[in-house]
Amino acid sequence: MSEKKCVLVSGGAGYIGSHVTVELLSAGYEVVVADNFSNCDRTNYEGVCAITGQRPPLEEIDCCDAKAVEGLFSRHKIDAAIHFAAFKAVGESVEEPLLYYRNNLTSFINILQAFANRGGGNVLFSSSATVYGEPDETPVTEQSPRKPATSPYGNTKQICEDILRDTVSACAGLRGIALRYFNPIGAHPSALIGELPRGIPNNLVPFITQTAAGVREVLSIFGNDYPTPDGTCLRDYIDVVDLARAHTCAVTRMFEGRMREDYEIFNVGTGRPLSVLELVRAFEKVNGLKLNYRFAPRRAGDVTAVWADPSLANRELGWKATRSVEETLSSAWAWEKHIRGI
Ligand code: WQD
């Protein structure tokens, strides 16, 4: 029998990383979780253990420390890495650009260097629909042009995609996939892992669930005068478990030698646009509650509408988003209640 493949999940104790760890373990892969706990606590790691009945090795390291990354690669035989260890707050990145460039680029370079030192490997990069900016046409395909980034955070996603592309082309044994996530929301159906934002949430769904829980008084809907059917922005909200499954499919594609090019890009979205107002109403309906919300001015930097054409991922990865927005929003609320003890 062939040996199990081992996948490093950097940032594996975070929101998306923990869901990906669950899916990888369930698919029979070995996982090494690396996290420096700079933006999360141990809740999700413990949740992963409870869900899977396994305790994947936890390496408490900072991926910006090249020696520590090298040490990790010498302790474990890593076949692939999925890189999540990055900062992700758009506004903070505008105030602290160097923090974002240093952290997001250095950690990724160190992981690529460790593979290059070993003659290659498989790397999955956690990219974002933010690279499309305000698209000229919707839905966006992987061929849609990338737009100049409007924040240092967005720029780090573009630069890391380019670093991966260039390193793959220079290193014969290295393969890379960038997954461009649309708007990941929701939580594991067990309610044992989910998003744990620190402070005031920037993203819509944690703000909604915190408002429903009474932690926030009122949800501000940023702008109702956009050129969309109900005046609020359109996004492609993708369930985090569906998103996590896309990673398992992509890693398996690499291991099975099914890539068409050594560097590939896939949109990971549902292909279904939803407005902020539609999302709020769906949340109220499925969870049987009323949300306190008001309309507020537009938020600087928001694009009007962006959603995915996910057909490339559907076809090539054999992956499709399956969870309904109702299931997802009920999982988001179940998670909020779980962490608040409601
Ligand atoms: C969604 C919609 C807001 C909060 C960002 C990043 C992206 C990705 C996901 C990182 C928008 C509206 C929000 C609120 C609101 N990566 N909104 N009231 O901006 O599409 O994408 O997060 O984490 O790179 O840019 O997601 O959830 O912030 O906003 O009305 O309190 O909800 O204006 O239309 P966004 P979001």
CSV table of C-alpha atoms and ligand atoms in Angstrom, one decimal:
chain,number,residue,atom,x,y,z
A,1,MET,CA,0.0,0.0,0.0
A,2,SER,CA,1.3,3.4,-0.8
A,3,GLU,CA,2.2,5.8,2.0
A,4,LYS,CA,-0.2,8.5,2.9
A,5,LYS,CA,0.5,11.9,1.4
A,6,CYS,CA,1.2,14.6,3.9
A,7,VAL,CA,-0.2,18.1,3.5
A,8,LEU,CA,1.1,21.1,5.5
A,9,VAL,CA,-1.7,23.6,6.3
A,10,SER,CA,-0.1,26.9,7.2
A,11,GLY,CA,-2.6,28.9,9.2
A,12,GLY,CA,-4.4,25.7,9.8
A,13,ALA,CA,-5.9,26.9,13.1
A,14,GLY,CA,-7.7,29.7,11.4
A,15,TYR,CA,-11.2,29.9,9.9
A,16,ILE,CA,-10.7,28.5,6.5
A,17,GLY,CA,-7.5,26.5,7.4
A,18,SER,CA,-9.4,24.5,10.1
A,19,HIS,CA,-12.2,23.5,7.7
A,20,VAL,CA,-9.7,22.5,5.1
A,21,THR,CA,-7.8,20.4,7.7
A,22,VAL,CA,-11.1,18.5,8.5
A,23,GLU,CA,-11.7,17.8,4.8
A,24,LEU,CA,-8.1,16.6,4.2
A,25,LEU,CA,-8.2,14.3,7.2
A,26,SER,CA,-11.5,12.9,6.2
A,27,ALA,CA,-10.2,12.3,2.7
A,28,GLY,CA,-7.4,10.2,4.2
A,29,TYR,CA,-4.5,12.6,4.0
A,30,GLU,CA,-2.0,13.2,6.8
A,31,VAL,CA,-2.0,16.9,7.9
A,32,VAL,CA,0.6,19.0,9.7
A,33,VAL,CA,-1.0,22.2,11.1
A,34,ALA,CA,1.3,25.2,11.4
A,35,ASP,CA,0.1,28.3,13.1
A,36,ASN,CA,1.6,31.1,15.2
A,37,PHE,CA,-1.8,31.9,16.8
A,38,SER,CA,-1.3,35.6,16.0
A,39,ASN,CA,-5.0,36.0,14.9
A,40,CYS,CA,-6.8,33.0,16.5
A,41,ASP,CA,-6.9,30.9,19.6
A,42,ARG,CA,-7.0,27.1,19.9
A,43,THR,CA,-10.8,26.7,19.6
A,44,ASN,CA,-10.7,25.7,15.9
A,45,TYR,CA,-7.8,23.3,16.4
A,46,GLU,CA,-9.6,21.6,19.2
A,47,GLY,CA,-12.7,21.6,17.1
A,48,VAL,CA,-10.9,19.9,14.2
A,49,CYS,CA,-9.7,17.2,16.7
A,50,ALA,CA,-13.2,16.7,18.0
A,51,ILE,CA,-14.8,16.4,14.6
A,52,THR,CA,-12.2,14.0,13.1
A,53,GLY,CA,-11.2,12.1,16.2
A,54,GLN,CA,-7.6,12.8,15.1
A,55,ARG,CA,-4.9,15.1,16.5
A,56,PRO,CA,-2.8,16.3,13.6
A,57,PRO,CA,0.7,17.5,14.6
A,58,LEU,CA,0.5,21.1,15.5
A,59,GLU,CA,3.7,23.2,14.8
A,60,GLU,CA,3.5,26.5,16.6
A,61,ILE,CA,5.8,28.4,14.3
A,62,ASP,CA,5.8,31.7,12.5
A,63,CYS,CA,6.1,31.0,8.8
A,64,CYS,CA,8.0,34.4,8.5
A,65,ASP,CA,10.8,32.7,10.3
A,66,ALA,CA,12.7,30.9,7.5
A,67,LYS,CA,14.7,28.7,9.9
A,68,ALA,CA,11.5,27.6,11.6
A,69,VAL,CA,10.0,26.7,8.3
A,70,GLU,CA,13.1,24.8,7.2
A,71,GLY,CA,13.0,22.9,10.6
A,72,LEU,CA,9.4,22.0,10.0
A,73,PHE,CA,10.2,20.6,6.5
A,74,SER,CA,13.1,18.6,8.0
A,75,ARG,CA,10.9,17.1,10.7
A,76,HIS,CA,8.0,16.1,8.4
A,77,LYS,CA,8.0,14.8,4.9
A,78,ILE,CA,5.7,17.4,3.3
A,79,ASP,CA,4.2,16.5,-0.1
A,80,ALA,CA,2.1,19.6,-0.5
A,81,ALA,CA,1.4,22.8,1.3
A,82,ILE,CA,-1.8,24.9,1.5
A,83,HIS,CA,-0.9,28.4,2.5
A,84,PHE,CA,-3.3,30.4,4.6
A,85,ALA,CA,-0.9,32.0,7.0
A,86,ALA,CA,-1.6,35.6,6.1
A,87,PHE,CA,-3.2,38.8,7.4
A,88,LYS,CA,-6.6,39.6,5.7
A,89,ALA,CA,-8.0,42.9,7.0
A,90,VAL,CA,-8.3,45.3,4.1
A,91,GLY,CA,-8.6,48.5,6.2
A,92,GLU,CA,-5.7,47.5,8.5
A,93,SER,CA,-3.5,46.8,5.4
A,94,VAL,CA,-4.0,50.4,4.3
A,95,GLU,CA,-2.8,51.7,7.7
A,96,GLU,CA,0.0,49.2,8.1
A,97,PRO,CA,1.2,48.3,4.6
A,98,LEU,CA,4.6,47.1,5.7
A,99,LEU,CA,3.1,44.7,8.2
A,100,TYR,CA,1.0,43.2,5.4
A,101,TYR,CA,3.8,43.1,2.8
A,102,ARG,CA,6.3,41.6,5.3
A,103,ASN,CA,4.0,39.0,6.7
A,104,ASN,CA,2.1,37.9,3.7
A,105,LEU,CA,5.0,37.8,1.2
A,106,THR,CA,7.7,36.5,3.6
A,107,SER,CA,5.7,33.5,4.9
A,108,PHE,CA,4.9,32.4,1.4
A,109,ILE,CA,8.4,32.8,0.1
A,110,ASN,CA,9.7,30.8,3.0
A,111,ILE,CA,7.4,27.9,2.2
A,112,LEU,CA,8.3,28.0,-1.5
A,113,GLN,CA,12.0,28.1,-0.6
A,114,ALA,CA,11.7,25.0,1.5
A,115,PHE,CA,10.1,23.1,-1.4
A,116,ALA,CA,12.7,24.6,-3.9
A,117,ASN,CA,15.5,23.4,-1.5
A,118,ARG,CA,14.1,19.9,-1.9
A,119,GLY,CA,13.7,20.1,-5.7
A,120,GLY,CA,10.0,20.7,-5.8
A,121,GLY,CA,6.6,19.9,-4.3
A,122,ASN,CA,2.9,21.0,-4.6
A,123,VAL,CA,1.7,24.3,-3.4
A,124,LEU,CA,-1.9,25.6,-3.1
A,125,PHE,CA,-2.2,29.3,-2.6
A,126,SER,CA,-5.2,30.9,-1.0
A,127,SER,CA,-6.0,33.8,-3.3
A,128,SER,CA,-9.1,36.0,-3.6
A,129,ALA,CA,-11.7,37.4,-6.0
A,130,THR,CA,-10.3,40.7,-4.8
A,131,VAL,CA,-7.8,40.4,-7.7
A,132,TYR,CA,-10.6,41.1,-10.2
A,133,GLY,CA,-11.4,44.5,-8.6
A,134,GLU,CA,-14.5,46.1,-10.1
A,135,PRO,CA,-14.9,43.7,-13.1
A,136,ASP,CA,-16.0,45.0,-16.5
A,137,GLU,CA,-18.1,41.9,-17.0
A,138,THR,CA,-19.8,39.5,-14.6
A,139,PRO,CA,-19.5,36.7,-13.9
A,140,VAL,CA,-15.7,36.7,-13.9
A,141,THR,CA,-13.7,33.8,-15.4
A,142,GLU,CA,-10.1,33.0,-14.7
A,143,GLN,CA,-9.3,34.9,-17.9
A,144,SER,CA,-11.0,38.1,-16.7
A,145,PRO,CA,-8.3,40.7,-16.2
A,146,ARG,CA,-6.8,41.4,-12.8
A,147,LYS,CA,-7.4,45.0,-11.8
A,148,PRO,CA,-4.8,47.1,-10.0
A,149,ALA,CA,-5.3,46.3,-6.3
A,150,THR,CA,-7.0,48.9,-4.2
A,151,SER,CA,-5.4,47.9,-0.9
A,152,PRO,CA,-2.0,46.5,0.2
A,153,TYR,CA,-3.9,43.3,1.3
A,154,GLY,CA,-5.3,42.8,-2.3
A,155,ASN,CA,-1.9,43.6,-3.7
A,156,THR,CA,-0.3,40.8,-1.6
A,157,LYS,CA,-2.7,38.4,-3.2
A,158,GLN,CA,-1.7,39.5,-6.7
A,159,ILE,CA,2.0,39.5,-5.8
A,160,CYS,CA,1.8,36.0,-4.2
A,161,GLU,CA,0.1,34.6,-7.3
A,162,ASP,CA,2.9,36.0,-9.4
A,163,ILE,CA,5.6,34.7,-7.0
A,164,LEU,CA,4.0,31.2,-7.3
A,165,ARG,CA,3.8,31.4,-11.1
A,166,ASP,CA,7.4,32.5,-11.5
A,167,THR,CA,8.8,30.0,-8.9
A,168,VAL,CA,6.9,27.1,-10.6
A,169,SER,CA,8.3,28.1,-13.9
A,170,ALA,CA,11.9,28.2,-12.5
A,171,CYS,CA,11.7,25.0,-10.5
A,172,ALA,CA,11.1,21.9,-12.5
A,173,GLY,CA,9.6,19.8,-9.7
A,174,LEU,CA,7.3,22.4,-8.3
A,175,ARG,CA,3.6,22.7,-9.2
A,176,GLY,CA,1.2,25.4,-8.0
A,177,ILE,CA,-2.5,26.1,-7.9
A,178,ALA,CA,-4.1,29.4,-6.9
A,179,LEU,CA,-7.7,29.2,-5.7
A,180,ARG,CA,-9.5,32.5,-6.0
A,181,TYR,CA,-12.1,32.5,-3.2
A,182,PHE,CA,-15.2,34.6,-3.5
A,183,ASN,CA,-16.9,35.4,-0.2
A,184,PRO,CA,-16.5,32.5,2.2
A,185,ILE,CA,-19.2,32.3,4.9
A,186,GLY,CA,-20.8,29.9,7.3
A,187,ALA,CA,-19.4,27.2,9.6
A,188,HIS,CA,-19.0,23.5,9.9
A,189,PRO,CA,-22.4,21.7,10.4
A,190,SER,CA,-21.1,20.4,13.8
A,191,ALA,CA,-20.8,24.1,15.0
A,192,LEU,CA,-17.4,23.0,16.4
A,193,ILE,CA,-15.3,25.2,14.1
A,194,GLY,CA,-16.1,28.6,12.5
A,195,GLU,CA,-15.0,32.2,12.1
A,196,LEU,CA,-13.8,33.9,15.3
A,197,PRO,CA,-13.2,37.6,14.3
A,198,ARG,CA,-11.3,39.7,16.9
A,199,GLY,CA,-12.9,43.0,17.7
A,200,ILE,CA,-15.5,44.6,15.4
A,201,PRO,CA,-16.0,42.3,12.3
A,202,ASN,CA,-15.2,43.7,8.9
A,203,ASN,CA,-17.1,41.1,7.0
A,204,LEU,CA,-20.8,40.9,6.6
A,205,VAL,CA,-21.9,37.5,8.0
A,206,PRO,CA,-20.0,37.8,11.3
A,207,PHE,CA,-21.5,41.2,11.7
A,208,ILE,CA,-25.0,39.8,11.1
A,209,THR,CA,-24.6,36.9,13.5
A,210,GLN,CA,-23.1,39.2,16.2
A,211,THR,CA,-26.1,41.6,15.7
A,212,ALA,CA,-28.5,38.7,16.0
A,213,ALA,CA,-26.7,37.6,19.2
A,214,GLY,CA,-27.0,41.1,20.7
A,215,VAL,CA,-23.2,41.8,20.7
A,216,ARG,CA,-23.7,44.6,18.1
A,217,GLU,CA,-26.7,46.9,18.2
A,218,VAL,CA,-27.3,47.4,14.5
A,219,LEU,CA,-26.0,46.2,11.2
A,220,SER,CA,-25.1,48.9,8.8
A,221,ILE,CA,-25.8,48.0,5.2
A,222,PHE,CA,-23.2,50.0,3.3
A,223,GLY,CA,-25.0,51.6,0.4
A,224,ASN,CA,-28.5,51.1,-1.1
A,225,ASP,CA,-27.9,53.2,-4.2
A,226,TYR,CA,-25.7,50.9,-6.2
A,227,PRO,CA,-26.8,50.1,-9.8
A,228,THR,CA,-28.1,46.6,-8.8
A,229,PRO,CA,-31.8,45.4,-8.6
A,230,ASP,CA,-32.2,46.3,-4.9
A,231,GLY,CA,-29.5,48.9,-4.7
A,232,THR,CA,-27.1,46.8,-2.5
A,233,CYS,CA,-23.9,45.2,-3.6
A,234,LEU,CA,-23.8,41.7,-5.2
A,235,ARG,CA,-21.4,39.0,-4.1
A,236,ASP,CA,-20.9,35.3,-4.5
A,237,TYR,CA,-21.1,33.8,-1.0
A,238,ILE,CA,-19.5,30.4,-0.8
A,239,ASP,CA,-20.0,28.0,2.0
A,240,VAL,CA,-16.8,27.4,3.9
A,241,VAL,CA,-17.2,23.6,3.8
A,242,ASP,CA,-17.8,23.7,0.0
A,243,LEU,CA,-14.7,25.9,-0.2
A,244,ALA,CA,-12.7,23.5,1.9
A,245,ARG,CA,-13.7,20.6,-0.4
A,246,ALA,CA,-12.3,22.5,-3.4
A,247,HIS,CA,-8.9,22.3,-1.7
A,248,THR,CA,-9.0,18.5,-1.3
A,249,CYS,CA,-10.0,18.2,-4.9
A,250,ALA,CA,-7.1,20.5,-6.0
A,251,VAL,CA,-4.5,18.7,-3.9
A,252,THR,CA,-5.7,15.3,-5.2
A,253,ARG,CA,-5.4,16.7,-8.8
A,254,MET,CA,-1.8,17.6,-8.1
A,255,PHE,CA,-0.9,14.3,-6.5
A,256,GLU,CA,-2.6,12.3,-9.3
A,257,GLY,CA,-0.7,14.3,-12.0
A,258,ARG,CA,-3.8,15.6,-13.6
A,259,MET,CA,-2.8,19.2,-13.9
A,260,ARG,CA,-2.8,20.6,-17.5
A,261,GLU,CA,-0.1,23.2,-16.6
A,262,ASP,CA,2.3,23.4,-13.7
A,263,TYR,CA,0.6,26.5,-12.5
A,264,GLU,CA,-3.2,26.7,-12.6
A,265,ILE,CA,-5.8,29.1,-11.3
A,266,PHE,CA,-9.4,28.3,-10.3
A,267,ASN,CA,-12.3,30.5,-9.2
A,268,VAL,CA,-14.0,29.0,-6.2
A,269,GLY,CA,-17.5,30.4,-6.0
A,270,THR,CA,-21.1,29.3,-6.5
A,271,GLY,CA,-21.9,31.3,-9.7
A,272,ARG,CA,-24.9,32.7,-7.9
A,273,PRO,CA,-24.9,36.5,-7.1
A,274,LEU,CA,-26.7,37.5,-3.9
A,275,SER,CA,-27.3,41.1,-2.7
A,276,VAL,CA,-26.6,42.2,0.8
A,277,LEU,CA,-30.3,42.6,1.4
A,278,GLU,CA,-31.1,39.2,0.0
A,279,LEU,CA,-28.6,37.7,2.3
A,280,VAL,CA,-29.9,39.5,5.3
A,281,ARG,CA,-33.5,38.4,4.5
A,282,ALA,CA,-32.4,34.8,4.0
A,283,PHE,CA,-30.7,34.9,7.4
A,284,GLU,CA,-33.8,36.2,9.0
A,285,LYS,CA,-36.1,33.7,7.4
A,286,VAL,CA,-34.0,30.5,7.9
A,287,ASN,CA,-33.2,31.3,11.5
A,288,GLY,CA,-36.7,32.8,12.3
A,289,LEU,CA,-35.5,36.1,13.7
A,290,LYS,CA,-35.6,39.8,12.9
A,291,LEU,CA,-32.3,41.6,12.4
A,292,ASN,CA,-31.8,45.2,13.4
A,293,TYR,CA,-30.4,46.9,10.3
A,294,ARG,CA,-30.2,50.3,8.7
A,295,PHE,CA,-28.9,51.7,5.5
A,296,ALA,CA,-25.6,53.6,5.7
A,297,PRO,CA,-23.3,55.3,3.2
A,298,ARG,CA,-21.3,53.3,0.9
A,299,ARG,CA,-18.0,51.8,2.3
A,300,ALA,CA,-14.9,53.1,0.6
A,301,GLY,CA,-13.3,50.5,-1.7
A,302,ASP,CA,-16.4,48.3,-2.2
A,303,VAL,CA,-17.1,47.1,-5.7
A,304,THR,CA,-20.7,47.0,-7.0
A,305,ALA,CA,-20.9,43.4,-8.1
A,306,VAL,CA,-18.6,40.4,-8.5
A,307,TRP,CA,-19.5,36.8,-8.8
A,308,ALA,CA,-17.8,33.7,-10.2
A,309,ASP,CA,-18.0,31.7,-13.3
A,310,PRO,CA,-17.0,28.5,-11.5
A,311,SER,CA,-17.2,26.2,-14.6
A,312,LEU,CA,-13.5,25.7,-14.9
A,313,ALA,CA,-13.3,24.3,-11.3
A,314,ASN,CA,-16.5,22.3,-11.9
A,315,ARG,CA,-15.0,20.7,-14.9
A,316,GLU,CA,-11.3,20.3,-14.0
A,317,LEU,CA,-11.5,19.8,-10.2
A,318,GLY,CA,-14.7,17.8,-10.4
A,319,TRP,CA,-15.9,20.2,-7.7
A,320,LYS,CA,-19.2,22.0,-7.3
A,321,ALA,CA,-20.7,24.1,-4.5
A,322,THR,CA,-23.5,22.1,-3.0
A,323,ARG,CA,-24.8,23.8,0.1
A,324,SER,CA,-27.7,26.2,-0.1
A,325,VAL,CA,-27.4,29.7,1.3
A,326,GLU,CA,-30.1,28.7,3.8
A,327,GLU,CA,-28.0,25.8,5.1
A,328,THR,CA,-24.9,28.0,5.2
A,329,LEU,CA,-26.7,30.9,7.1
A,330,SER,CA,-28.1,28.4,9.6
A,331,SER,CA,-24.7,27.0,10.2
A,332,ALA,CA,-23.3,30.5,10.7
A,333,TRP,CA,-26.0,31.2,13.4
A,334,ALA,CA,-25.5,27.8,15.0
A,335,TRP,CA,-21.8,28.6,15.4
A,336,GLU,CA,-22.4,32.1,16.8
A,337,LYS,CA,-24.8,30.6,19.4
A,338,HIS,CA,-22.2,27.9,20.2
A,339,ILE,CA,-19.4,30.3,21.0
A,340,ARG,CA,-21.7,32.7,22.9
A,341,GLY,CA,-23.3,29.9,24.8
A,342,ILE,CA,-26.8,30.9,23.6
B,1,WQD,C1,-19.7,42.0,1.6
B,1,WQD,C2,-20.8,43.0,1.3
B,1,WQD,C3,-20.3,45.2,2.0
B,1,WQD,C4,-20.2,44.5,6.3
B,1,WQD,C5,-13.7,41.1,1.6
B,1,WQD,C6,-12.4,41.2,1.1
B,1,WQD,C7,-12.0,40.0,0.2
B,1,WQD,C8,-12.2,38.7,1.0
B,1,WQD,C9,-13.6,38.7,1.7
B,1,WQD,C10,-10.8,38.5,3.0
B,1,WQD,C11,-20.3,44.3,0.8
B,1,WQD,C12,-21.4,44.7,2.8
B,1,WQD,C13,-20.3,44.4,4.9
B,1,WQD,C14,-21.2,45.3,7.0
B,1,WQD,C15,-22.3,45.6,4.9
B,1,WQD,N1,-11.1,38.4,1.8
B,1,WQD,N2,-21.3,44.9,4.2
B,1,WQD,N3,-22.2,45.8,6.2
B,1,WQD,O1,-15.8,43.3,0.9
B,1,WQD,O2,-16.9,41.5,-0.6
B,1,WQD,O3,-14.7,41.1,0.5
B,1,WQD,O4,-13.8,39.9,2.4
B,1,WQD,O5,-11.1,38.3,4.1
B,1,WQD,O6,-10.8,40.1,-0.2
B,1,WQD,O7,-12.3,42.4,0.3
B,1,WQD,O8,-16.7,41.1,1.9
B,1,WQD,O9,-18.1,40.6,3.9
B,1,WQD,O10,-16.7,42.7,3.9
B,1,WQD,O11,-18.7,42.6,2.4
B,1,WQD,O12,-23.2,46.1,4.2
B,1,WQD,O13,-21.2,45.5,8.2
B,1,WQD,O14,-21.5,43.3,2.6
B,1,WQD,O15,-20.4,46.6,1.7
B,1,WQD,O16,-21.2,44.8,-0.2
B,1,WQD,P1,-16.0,41.9,0.6
B,1,WQD,P2,-17.5,41.7,3.2
